[in-house]
Amino acid sequence: MVGVDGSASSRTALRWAARVAAAKGATVRAVAGWQYPAAAGSPGGPAELLGPAEMDRRTTEHLRAIIGEEIETGAGRVQIEVGRGPAAGVLLASAGRSSVDMLVLGARGLGGFDGLLLGSVTQQCVEHSPAPVVVLRGDEPPMDGPIVVGMDDSEGSTRALDWVIELADATGSELVVVHATGSGVSDAVLDQAGRTLDGWCAAIRERGIAHQPRIEAAEPRTALLRVAEETDAALLVVGARGLGAVQGLLLGSVAGYIVRYARRPIAVVPGRRS
C-alpha cells in the first residue's frame, strides 16, 4: 500500500512500492484522498464546492493518471482507492481494513492530500499503523544495497526480523543484522551478545539469505544510523516499542529518532497490537 498525493516524493514512493510488489508477486494499493479546505465552512469561504461524488471521481482520475505516468504497463497489479478526510486518517483506515504488508510513504508530500507525508502525518502513521511503515527519502532510493535491521530481545524486534526476512528473500537483498550493546561494556558482555545474535540469525540461515551479523558497542540509534551509512543500505528497519534489556534498543524514542534523522529509507515494524 502506498500513499499518493501527486508530489515528487509520493511518486518516488509509488515507483518503489511497485518494484517491491513485483518482486513479491503482490498487488500495489495506491491510496489518495481529499478534504474540503477549512475555509469552506467559514463565513466568506468558497461559495461553490464540488460535491463529494465529483471530488471522488476527479481524485480517482488524477490518481490513475499518476499511476500511468510512473508505473510501466505490465509492471504489476495496482488497485486504486480514494478516501475522504485528513491524510493520516485515510491511510490508517485503509491499512486497518485488510491485511497490508507495508505502508509506503514519501518523506515530504506537498500535494492535494493537505500535508500528506509531512513529518506530522508520517509520525502518526508510524505510531498507529497496524502494518510496517516505510518512509522514503531522496529522489530515487537505491534498491541494490543491503537491508540493515536492528535486533534486541523485544517482540517488536522479533516481528521486524520476521518481516525483513520475507522482504530480503523476495528482493534478493543481503541483510546486516545489528545488535547494539551500549558503550563501555565488558568483553564478556560482547561475547554473550555475539552468541545471542547468532541465535537470532538462525532463521536467516535456514532461508539461505546472505547476511552479516554485527555487534556494535554503541548506543542503538547511533549504531544503526552509522551502520546504515557504512554499508550504503537500501533500507534501515527497526521494530517499534521494544522493551528489551539492551538499553532501550527499538524503544519508541529510538524508532522516532531514526524516522526523523536517518538519511536513508527506513521501515518501522509495529509490535503486536493489544
PDB file of C-alpha atoms in Angstrom:
ATOM      1  CA  MET A   1       0.000   0.000   0.000  1.00  0.00           C
ATOM      2  CA  VAL A   2       1.303   3.458  -0.906  1.00  0.00           C
ATOM      3  CA  GLY A   3       0.071   6.975  -0.207  1.00  0.00           C
ATOM      4  CA  VAL A   4      -0.039   9.152  -3.338  1.00  0.00           C
ATOM      5  CA  ASP A   5      -0.744  12.872  -3.454  1.00  0.00           C
ATOM      6  CA  GLY A   6       0.952  13.847  -6.702  1.00  0.00           C
ATOM      7  CA  SER A   7       4.084  15.275  -5.065  1.00  0.00           C
ATOM      8  CA  ALA A   8       7.539  14.201  -6.193  1.00  0.00           C
ATOM      9  CA  SER A   9       8.166  12.221  -3.010  1.00  0.00           C
ATOM     10  CA  SER A  10       4.884  10.332  -3.268  1.00  0.00           C
ATOM     11  CA  ARG A  11       5.675   9.467  -6.889  1.00  0.00           C
ATOM     12  CA  THR A  12       9.013   8.085  -5.701  1.00  0.00           C
ATOM     13  CA  ALA A  13       7.132   6.035  -3.102  1.00  0.00           C
ATOM     14  CA  LEU A  14       4.792   4.712  -5.793  1.00  0.00           C
ATOM     15  CA  ARG A  15       7.670   3.572  -8.007  1.00  0.00           C
ATOM     16  CA  TRP A  16       9.455   1.948  -5.048  1.00  0.00           C
ATOM     17  CA  ALA A  17       6.303   0.159  -3.941  1.00  0.00           C
ATOM     18  CA  ALA A  18       5.703  -1.106  -7.480  1.00  0.00           C
ATOM     19  CA  ARG A  19       9.208  -2.559  -7.729  1.00  0.00           C
ATOM     20  CA  VAL A  20       8.917  -4.324  -4.376  1.00  0.00           C
ATOM     21  CA  ALA A  21       5.426  -5.604  -5.185  1.00  0.00           C
ATOM     22  CA  ALA A  22       6.661  -7.012  -8.490  1.00  0.00           C
ATOM     23  CA  ALA A  23       9.462  -8.855  -6.674  1.00  0.00           C
ATOM     24  CA  LYS A  24       6.989 -10.277  -4.149  1.00  0.00           C
ATOM     25  CA  GLY A  25       4.285 -11.049  -6.717  1.00  0.00           C
ATOM     26  CA  ALA A  26       1.943  -8.746  -4.819  1.00  0.00           C
ATOM     27  CA  THR A  27      -0.574  -6.033  -5.677  1.00  0.00           C
ATOM     28  CA  VAL A  28       0.030  -2.331  -5.041  1.00  0.00           C
ATOM     29  CA  ARG A  29      -2.836  -0.487  -3.369  1.00  0.00           C
ATOM     30  CA  ALA A  30      -2.424   3.180  -4.327  1.00  0.00           C
ATOM     31  CA  VAL A  31      -4.369   5.386  -1.906  1.00  0.00           C
ATOM     32  CA  ALA A  32      -5.235   9.045  -2.451  1.00  0.00           C
ATOM     33  CA  GLY A  33      -7.618  11.299  -0.577  1.00  0.00           C
ATOM     34  CA  TRP A  34      -9.168  14.697  -0.420  1.00  0.00           C
ATOM     35  CA  GLN A  35     -10.886  17.035   2.012  1.00  0.00           C
ATOM     36  CA  TYR A  36     -12.558  20.413   1.706  1.00  0.00           C
ATOM     37  CA  PRO A  37     -10.423  23.358   2.823  1.00  0.00           C
ATOM     38  CA  ALA A  38     -11.072  24.603   6.330  1.00  0.00           C
ATOM     39  CA  ALA A  39     -12.303  27.941   4.959  1.00  0.00           C
ATOM     40  CA  ALA A  40     -15.128  26.170   3.130  1.00  0.00           C
ATOM     41  CA  GLY A  41     -17.301  26.175   6.230  1.00  0.00           C
ATOM     42  CA  SER A  42     -16.466  29.725   7.314  1.00  0.00           C
ATOM     43  CA  PRO A  43     -18.252  32.987   6.521  1.00  0.00           C
ATOM     44  CA  GLY A  44     -16.732  34.369   3.356  1.00  0.00           C
ATOM     45  CA  GLY A  45     -15.375  30.951   2.345  1.00  0.00           C
ATOM     46  CA  PRO A  46     -15.749  29.462  -1.131  1.00  0.00           C
ATOM     47  CA  ALA A  47     -19.313  29.872  -2.343  1.00  0.00           C
ATOM     48  CA  GLU A  48     -19.249  26.879  -4.655  1.00  0.00           C
ATOM     49  CA  LEU A  49     -17.751  23.490  -3.944  1.00  0.00           C
ATOM     50  CA  LEU A  50     -17.865  20.316  -5.951  1.00  0.00           C
ATOM     51  CA  GLY A  51     -19.969  17.570  -4.416  1.00  0.00           C
ATOM     52  CA  PRO A  52     -18.332  14.565  -2.738  1.00  0.00           C
ATOM     53  CA  ALA A  53     -19.067  12.206  -5.637  1.00  0.00           C
ATOM     54  CA  GLU A  54     -17.443  14.575  -8.119  1.00  0.00           C
ATOM     55  CA  MET A  55     -14.432  15.037  -5.833  1.00  0.00           C
ATOM     56  CA  ASP A  56     -14.091  11.254  -5.606  1.00  0.00           C
ATOM     57  CA  ARG A  57     -14.237  10.990  -9.398  1.00  0.00           C
ATOM     58  CA  ARG A  58     -11.651  13.696 -10.009  1.00  0.00           C
ATOM     59  CA  THR A  59      -9.296  12.334  -7.389  1.00  0.00           C
ATOM     60  CA  THR A  60      -9.593   8.869  -8.909  1.00  0.00           C
ATOM     61  CA  GLU A  61      -8.819  10.228 -12.381  1.00  0.00           C
ATOM     62  CA  HIS A  62      -5.815  12.126 -11.044  1.00  0.00           C
ATOM     63  CA  LEU A  63      -4.501   9.053  -9.261  1.00  0.00           C
ATOM     64  CA  ARG A  64      -4.990   6.887 -12.335  1.00  0.00           C
ATOM     65  CA  ALA A  65      -3.042   9.419 -14.418  1.00  0.00           C
ATOM     66  CA  ILE A  66      -0.143   9.430 -11.926  1.00  0.00           C
ATOM     67  CA  ILE A  67      -0.013   5.637 -11.959  1.00  0.00           C
ATOM     68  CA  GLY A  68       0.100   5.681 -15.741  1.00  0.00           C
ATOM     69  CA  GLU A  69       2.997   8.139 -15.687  1.00  0.00           C
ATOM     70  CA  GLU A  70       5.062   6.390 -13.015  1.00  0.00           C
ATOM     71  CA  ILE A  71       4.490   2.658 -13.459  1.00  0.00           C
ATOM     72  CA  GLU A  72       5.269   0.872 -16.692  1.00  0.00           C
ATOM     73  CA  THR A  73       2.472  -1.154 -18.255  1.00  0.00           C
ATOM     74  CA  GLY A  74       2.679  -4.729 -17.072  1.00  0.00           C
ATOM     75  CA  ALA A  75       4.982  -3.844 -14.157  1.00  0.00           C
ATOM     76  CA  GLY A  76       2.466  -5.190 -11.656  1.00  0.00           C
ATOM     77  CA  ARG A  77      -1.101  -5.108 -10.431  1.00  0.00           C
ATOM     78  CA  VAL A  78      -2.349  -1.815  -8.998  1.00  0.00           C
ATOM     79  CA  GLN A  79      -5.568  -1.144  -7.095  1.00  0.00           C
ATOM     80  CA  ILE A  80      -6.884   2.398  -6.708  1.00  0.00           C
ATOM     81  CA  GLU A  81      -8.529   3.633  -3.532  1.00  0.00           C
ATOM     82  CA  VAL A  82      -9.811   7.122  -2.748  1.00  0.00           C
ATOM     83  CA  GLY A  83     -10.727   8.288   0.751  1.00  0.00           C
ATOM     84  CA  ARG A  84     -12.280  11.358   2.282  1.00  0.00           C
ATOM     85  CA  GLY A  85     -10.649  13.178   5.185  1.00  0.00           C
ATOM     86  CA  PRO A  86      -7.254  14.091   6.665  1.00  0.00           C
ATOM     87  CA  ALA A  87      -4.262  12.263   5.242  1.00  0.00           C
ATOM     88  CA  ALA A  88      -3.288  10.167   8.246  1.00  0.00           C
ATOM     89  CA  GLY A  89      -6.885   9.099   8.885  1.00  0.00           C
ATOM     90  CA  VAL A  90      -7.389   7.990   5.289  1.00  0.00           C
ATOM     91  CA  LEU A  91      -4.154   5.999   5.248  1.00  0.00           C
ATOM     92  CA  LEU A  92      -4.642   4.361   8.628  1.00  0.00           C
ATOM     93  CA  ALA A  93      -8.256   3.456   7.869  1.00  0.00           C
ATOM     94  CA  SER A  94      -7.213   1.792   4.627  1.00  0.00           C
ATOM     95  CA  ALA A  95      -4.369  -0.088   6.308  1.00  0.00           C
ATOM     96  CA  GLY A  96      -6.718  -1.273   9.040  1.00  0.00           C
ATOM     97  CA  ARG A  97      -9.472  -2.613   6.808  1.00  0.00           C
ATOM     98  CA  SER A  98      -7.499  -5.501   5.356  1.00  0.00           C
ATOM     99  CA  SER A  99      -4.129  -7.170   5.555  1.00  0.00           C
ATOM    100  CA  VAL A 100      -1.358  -4.863   4.295  1.00  0.00           C
ATOM    101  CA  ASP A 101       2.253  -5.996   4.028  1.00  0.00           C
ATOM    102  CA  MET A 102       3.574  -2.436   4.297  1.00  0.00           C
ATOM    103  CA  LEU A 103       2.540   1.209   4.043  1.00  0.00           C
ATOM    104  CA  VAL A 104       4.969   3.168   1.843  1.00  0.00           C
ATOM    105  CA  LEU A 105       5.239   6.946   2.227  1.00  0.00           C
ATOM    106  CA  GLY A 106       7.387   9.657   0.723  1.00  0.00           C
ATOM    107  CA  ALA A 107       9.135  11.964   3.148  1.00  0.00           C
ATOM    108  CA  ARG A 108       7.789  15.353   2.055  1.00  0.00           C
ATOM    109  CA  GLY A 109       4.465  15.272   0.238  1.00  0.00           C
ATOM    110  CA  LEU A 110       3.076  18.655  -0.746  1.00  0.00           C
ATOM    111  CA  GLY A 111       0.070  17.750  -2.864  1.00  0.00           C
ATOM    112  CA  GLY A 112      -3.697  17.678  -2.564  1.00  0.00           C
ATOM    113  CA  PHE A 113      -3.709  15.428   0.462  1.00  0.00           C
ATOM    114  CA  ASP A 114      -3.260  18.618   2.513  1.00  0.00           C
ATOM    115  CA  GLY A 115       0.022  17.680   4.093  1.00  0.00           C
ATOM    116  CA  LEU A 116       0.314  14.001   3.206  1.00  0.00           C
ATOM    117  CA  LEU A 117       3.683  12.617   4.187  1.00  0.00           C
ATOM    118  CA  LEU A 118       4.855  15.677   6.057  1.00  0.00           C
ATOM    119  CA  GLY A 119       6.522  14.894   9.344  1.00  0.00           C
ATOM    120  CA  SER A 120       3.370  15.005  11.433  1.00  0.00           C
ATOM    121  CA  VAL A 121       1.454  12.638   9.162  1.00  0.00           C
ATOM    122  CA  THR A 122       4.394  10.261   8.878  1.00  0.00           C
ATOM    123  CA  GLN A 123       4.699  10.265  12.657  1.00  0.00           C
ATOM    124  CA  GLN A 124       1.013   9.427  13.087  1.00  0.00           C
ATOM    125  CA  CYS A 125       1.299   6.544  10.647  1.00  0.00           C
ATOM    126  CA  VAL A 126       4.462   5.208  12.267  1.00  0.00           C
ATOM    127  CA  GLU A 127       2.823   5.307  15.694  1.00  0.00           C
ATOM    128  CA  HIS A 128      -0.585   3.905  14.768  1.00  0.00           C
ATOM    129  CA  SER A 129      -0.345   1.830  11.588  1.00  0.00           C
ATOM    130  CA  PRO A 130      -1.079  -1.885  12.044  1.00  0.00           C
ATOM    131  CA  ALA A 131       1.344  -2.531   9.160  1.00  0.00           C
ATOM    132  CA  PRO A 132       5.052  -1.760   8.810  1.00  0.00           C
ATOM    133  CA  VAL A 133       5.617   1.798   7.580  1.00  0.00           C
ATOM    134  CA  VAL A 134       8.339   2.513   5.010  1.00  0.00           C
ATOM    135  CA  VAL A 135       9.459   6.156   4.740  1.00  0.00           C
ATOM    136  CA  LEU A 136      11.487   7.017   1.654  1.00  0.00           C
ATOM    137  CA  ARG A 137      13.999   9.820   1.281  1.00  0.00           C
ATOM    138  CA  GLY A 138      15.716  11.033  -1.867  1.00  0.00           C
ATOM    139  CA  ASP A 139      14.612  11.258  -5.458  1.00  0.00           C
ATOM    140  CA  GLU A 140      15.194   7.586  -6.243  1.00  0.00           C
ATOM    141  CA  PRO A 141      16.215   5.423  -3.294  1.00  0.00           C
ATOM    142  CA  PRO A 142      18.668   2.633  -4.191  1.00  0.00           C
ATOM    143  CA  MET A 143      17.362  -0.907  -4.343  1.00  0.00           C
ATOM    144  CA  ASP A 144      20.674  -2.772  -4.645  1.00  0.00           C
ATOM    145  CA  GLY A 145      22.175  -2.149  -1.213  1.00  0.00           C
ATOM    146  CA  PRO A 146      21.792  -4.357   1.865  1.00  0.00           C
ATOM    147  CA  ILE A 147      18.946  -4.099   4.339  1.00  0.00           C
ATOM    148  CA  VAL A 148      20.041  -3.189   7.867  1.00  0.00           C
ATOM    149  CA  VAL A 149      17.856  -4.408  10.742  1.00  0.00           C
ATOM    150  CA  GLY A 150      18.279  -3.677  14.446  1.00  0.00           C
ATOM    151  CA  MET A 151      17.790  -6.515  16.933  1.00  0.00           C
ATOM    152  CA  ASP A 152      17.191  -6.799  20.654  1.00  0.00           C
ATOM    153  CA  ASP A 153      15.138  -9.244  22.733  1.00  0.00           C
ATOM    154  CA  SER A 154      11.795  -7.448  22.314  1.00  0.00           C
ATOM    155  CA  GLU A 155       8.700  -8.611  20.475  1.00  0.00           C
ATOM    156  CA  GLY A 156       8.890  -5.634  18.144  1.00  0.00           C
ATOM    157  CA  SER A 157      12.412  -6.618  17.158  1.00  0.00           C
ATOM    158  CA  THR A 158      11.354 -10.213  16.503  1.00  0.00           C
ATOM    159  CA  ARG A 159       8.499  -9.066  14.286  1.00  0.00           C
ATOM    160  CA  ALA A 160      10.875  -6.749  12.419  1.00  0.00           C
ATOM    161  CA  LEU A 161      13.209  -9.662  11.726  1.00  0.00           C
ATOM    162  CA  ASP A 162      10.347 -11.879  10.501  1.00  0.00           C
ATOM    163  CA  TRP A 163       9.162  -9.112   8.179  1.00  0.00           C
ATOM    164  CA  VAL A 164      12.584  -8.269   6.803  1.00  0.00           C
ATOM    165  CA  ILE A 165      13.407 -11.926   6.107  1.00  0.00           C
ATOM    166  CA  GLU A 166      10.419 -12.127   3.770  1.00  0.00           C
ATOM    167  CA  LEU A 167      11.417  -8.873   2.082  1.00  0.00           C
ATOM    168  CA  ALA A 168      15.052  -9.913   1.620  1.00  0.00           C
ATOM    169  CA  ASP A 169      14.035 -13.324   0.310  1.00  0.00           C
ATOM    170  CA  ALA A 170      11.812 -11.715  -2.339  1.00  0.00           C
ATOM    171  CA  THR A 171      14.230  -8.973  -3.397  1.00  0.00           C
ATOM    172  CA  GLY A 172      17.486 -10.942  -3.111  1.00  0.00           C
ATOM    173  CA  SER A 173      18.900  -8.393  -0.668  1.00  0.00           C
ATOM    174  CA  GLU A 174      21.654  -9.089   1.827  1.00  0.00           C
ATOM    175  CA  LEU A 175      20.788  -8.500   5.492  1.00  0.00           C
ATOM    176  CA  VAL A 176      23.010  -6.721   8.003  1.00  0.00           C
ATOM    177  CA  VAL A 177      21.754  -7.672  11.472  1.00  0.00           C
ATOM    178  CA  VAL A 178      22.844  -5.208  14.165  1.00  0.00           C
ATOM    179  CA  HIS A 179      22.803  -5.820  17.916  1.00  0.00           C
ATOM    180  CA  ALA A 180      23.860  -2.753  19.926  1.00  0.00           C
ATOM    181  CA  THR A 181      25.081  -3.354  23.457  1.00  0.00           C
ATOM    182  CA  GLY A 182      25.645   0.219  24.567  1.00  0.00           C
ATOM    183  CA  SER A 183      29.068   1.719  25.108  1.00  0.00           C
ATOM    184  CA  GLY A 184      31.642   0.753  27.731  1.00  0.00           C
ATOM    185  CA  VAL A 185      30.591  -2.883  28.124  1.00  0.00           C
ATOM    186  CA  SER A 186      32.957  -5.729  29.073  1.00  0.00           C
ATOM    187  CA  ASP A 187      34.362  -8.372  26.750  1.00  0.00           C
ATOM    188  CA  ALA A 188      32.146 -10.928  28.485  1.00  0.00           C
ATOM    189  CA  VAL A 189      29.053  -8.907  27.592  1.00  0.00           C
ATOM    190  CA  LEU A 190      30.212  -8.620  23.986  1.00  0.00           C
ATOM    191  CA  ASP A 191      30.834 -12.375  23.786  1.00  0.00           C
ATOM    192  CA  GLN A 192      27.371 -13.113  25.140  1.00  0.00           C
ATOM    193  CA  ALA A 193      25.855 -10.601  22.727  1.00  0.00           C
ATOM    194  CA  GLY A 194      27.576 -12.385  19.849  1.00  0.00           C
ATOM    195  CA  ARG A 195      26.097 -15.731  20.869  1.00  0.00           C
ATOM    196  CA  THR A 196      22.662 -14.172  21.229  1.00  0.00           C
ATOM    197  CA  LEU A 197      22.891 -12.551  17.819  1.00  0.00           C
ATOM    198  CA  ASP A 198      23.977 -15.831  16.256  1.00  0.00           C
ATOM    199  CA  GLY A 199      20.814 -17.430  17.627  1.00  0.00           C
ATOM    200  CA  TRP A 200      18.641 -14.693  16.163  1.00  0.00           C
ATOM    201  CA  CYS A 201      20.282 -15.224  12.775  1.00  0.00           C
ATOM    202  CA  ALA A 202      19.303 -18.909  12.695  1.00  0.00           C
ATOM    203  CA  ALA A 203      16.072 -18.137  10.842  1.00  0.00           C
ATOM    204  CA  ILE A 204      18.050 -16.205   8.222  1.00  0.00           C
ATOM    205  CA  ARG A 205      20.448 -19.112   7.708  1.00  0.00           C
ATOM    206  CA  GLU A 206      17.536 -21.501   7.295  1.00  0.00           C
ATOM    207  CA  ARG A 207      16.254 -19.419   4.375  1.00  0.00           C
ATOM    208  CA  GLY A 208      19.688 -19.270   2.755  1.00  0.00           C
ATOM    209  CA  ILE A 209      19.774 -15.463   2.810  1.00  0.00           C
ATOM    210  CA  ALA A 210      23.161 -13.742   2.716  1.00  0.00           C
ATOM    211  CA  HIS A 211      23.729 -11.821   5.915  1.00  0.00           C
ATOM    212  CA  GLN A 212      26.284 -10.094   8.150  1.00  0.00           C
ATOM    213  CA  PRO A 213      25.843 -10.201  11.939  1.00  0.00           C
ATOM    214  CA  ARG A 214      27.295  -7.114  13.633  1.00  0.00           C
ATOM    215  CA  ILE A 215      27.811  -6.379  17.309  1.00  0.00           C
ATOM    216  CA  GLU A 216      28.123  -2.656  17.983  1.00  0.00           C
ATOM    217  CA  ALA A 217      29.395  -1.320  21.315  1.00  0.00           C
ATOM    218  CA  ALA A 218      27.408   1.900  20.986  1.00  0.00           C
ATOM    219  CA  GLU A 219      24.011   3.313  21.737  1.00  0.00           C
ATOM    220  CA  PRO A 220      21.317   1.801  19.480  1.00  0.00           C
ATOM    221  CA  ARG A 221      20.314   4.839  17.457  1.00  0.00           C
ATOM    222  CA  THR A 222      23.953   5.825  16.887  1.00  0.00           C
ATOM    223  CA  ALA A 223      24.917   2.295  15.869  1.00  0.00           C
ATOM    224  CA  LEU A 224      22.028   1.804  13.483  1.00  0.00           C
ATOM    225  CA  LEU A 225      22.486   5.110  11.678  1.00  0.00           C
ATOM    226  CA  ARG A 226      26.237   4.571  11.374  1.00  0.00           C
ATOM    227  CA  VAL A 227      25.936   1.035  10.027  1.00  0.00           C
ATOM    228  CA  ALA A 228      23.304   2.129   7.515  1.00  0.00           C
ATOM    229  CA  GLU A 229      25.694   4.760   6.164  1.00  0.00           C
ATOM    230  CA  GLU A 230      28.764   2.489   6.207  1.00  0.00           C
ATOM    231  CA  THR A 231      27.004  -0.256   4.269  1.00  0.00           C
ATOM    232  CA  ASP A 232      25.194   2.083   1.826  1.00  0.00           C
ATOM    233  CA  ALA A 233      21.950   0.459   2.971  1.00  0.00           C
ATOM    234  CA  ALA A 234      18.886   0.384   0.760  1.00  0.00           C
ATOM    235  CA  LEU A 235      16.665   0.231   3.865  1.00  0.00           C
ATOM    236  CA  LEU A 236      17.049   0.547   7.636  1.00  0.00           C
ATOM    237  CA  VAL A 237      14.495  -1.482   9.612  1.00  0.00           C
ATOM    238  CA  VAL A 238      13.586  -1.153  13.294  1.00  0.00           C
ATOM    239  CA  GLY A 239      10.868  -2.585  15.475  1.00  0.00           C
ATOM    240  CA  ALA A 240       8.544  -0.281  17.381  1.00  0.00           C
ATOM    241  CA  ARG A 241       8.141  -0.169  21.156  1.00  0.00           C
ATOM    242  CA  GLY A 242      10.972  -2.544  22.010  1.00  0.00           C
ATOM    243  CA  LEU A 243      11.240  -3.359  25.693  1.00  0.00           C
ATOM    244  CA  GLY A 244      14.430  -5.366  25.718  1.00  0.00           C
ATOM    245  CA  ALA A 245      17.328  -5.320  28.112  1.00  0.00           C
ATOM    246  CA  VAL A 246      19.765  -3.711  25.690  1.00  0.00           C
ATOM    247  CA  GLN A 247      19.394  -0.152  26.953  1.00  0.00           C
ATOM    248  CA  GLY A 248      16.192   0.646  25.120  1.00  0.00           C
ATOM    249  CA  LEU A 249      17.003  -0.591  21.615  1.00  0.00           C
ATOM    250  CA  LEU A 250      13.919  -0.105  19.447  1.00  0.00           C
ATOM    251  CA  LEU A 251      12.031   1.819  22.082  1.00  0.00           C
ATOM    252  CA  GLY A 252       9.673   4.390  20.654  1.00  0.00           C
ATOM    253  CA  SER A 253      12.251   7.120  21.209  1.00  0.00           C
ATOM    254  CA  VAL A 254      14.850   5.242  19.150  1.00  0.00           C
ATOM    255  CA  ALA A 255      12.468   4.469  16.299  1.00  0.00           C
ATOM    256  CA  GLY A 256      11.226   8.055  16.384  1.00  0.00           C
ATOM    257  CA  TYR A 257      14.766   9.403  16.245  1.00  0.00           C
ATOM    258  CA  ILE A 258      15.587   7.225  13.258  1.00  0.00           C
ATOM    259  CA  VAL A 259      12.422   8.303  11.442  1.00  0.00           C
ATOM    260  CA  ARG A 260      13.423  11.936  11.893  1.00  0.00           C
ATOM    261  CA  TYR A 261      17.165  11.776  11.233  1.00  0.00           C
ATOM    262  CA  ALA A 262      18.027   8.787   9.031  1.00  0.00           C
ATOM    263  CA  ARG A 263      19.246   9.879   5.616  1.00  0.00           C
ATOM    264  CA  ARG A 264      18.120   6.626   4.023  1.00  0.00           C
ATOM    265  CA  PRO A 265      14.816   4.848   3.552  1.00  0.00           C
ATOM    266  CA  ILE A 266      13.585   3.395   6.837  1.00  0.00           C
ATOM    267  CA  ALA A 267      10.927   0.919   7.890  1.00  0.00           C
ATOM    268  CA  VAL A 268       9.272   0.764  11.310  1.00  0.00           C
ATOM    269  CA  VAL A 269       7.598  -2.553  12.110  1.00  0.00           C
ATOM    270  CA  PRO A 270       4.906  -2.377  14.801  1.00  0.00           C
ATOM    271  CA  GLY A 271       4.656  -4.740  17.712  1.00  0.00           C
ATOM    272  CA  ARG A 272       1.596  -6.863  18.251  1.00  0.00           C
ATOM    273  CA  ARG A 273      -1.498  -4.775  18.963  1.00  0.00           C
ATOM    274  CA  SER A 274      -3.326  -5.499  22.199  1.00  0.00           C
TER     275      SER A 274
END
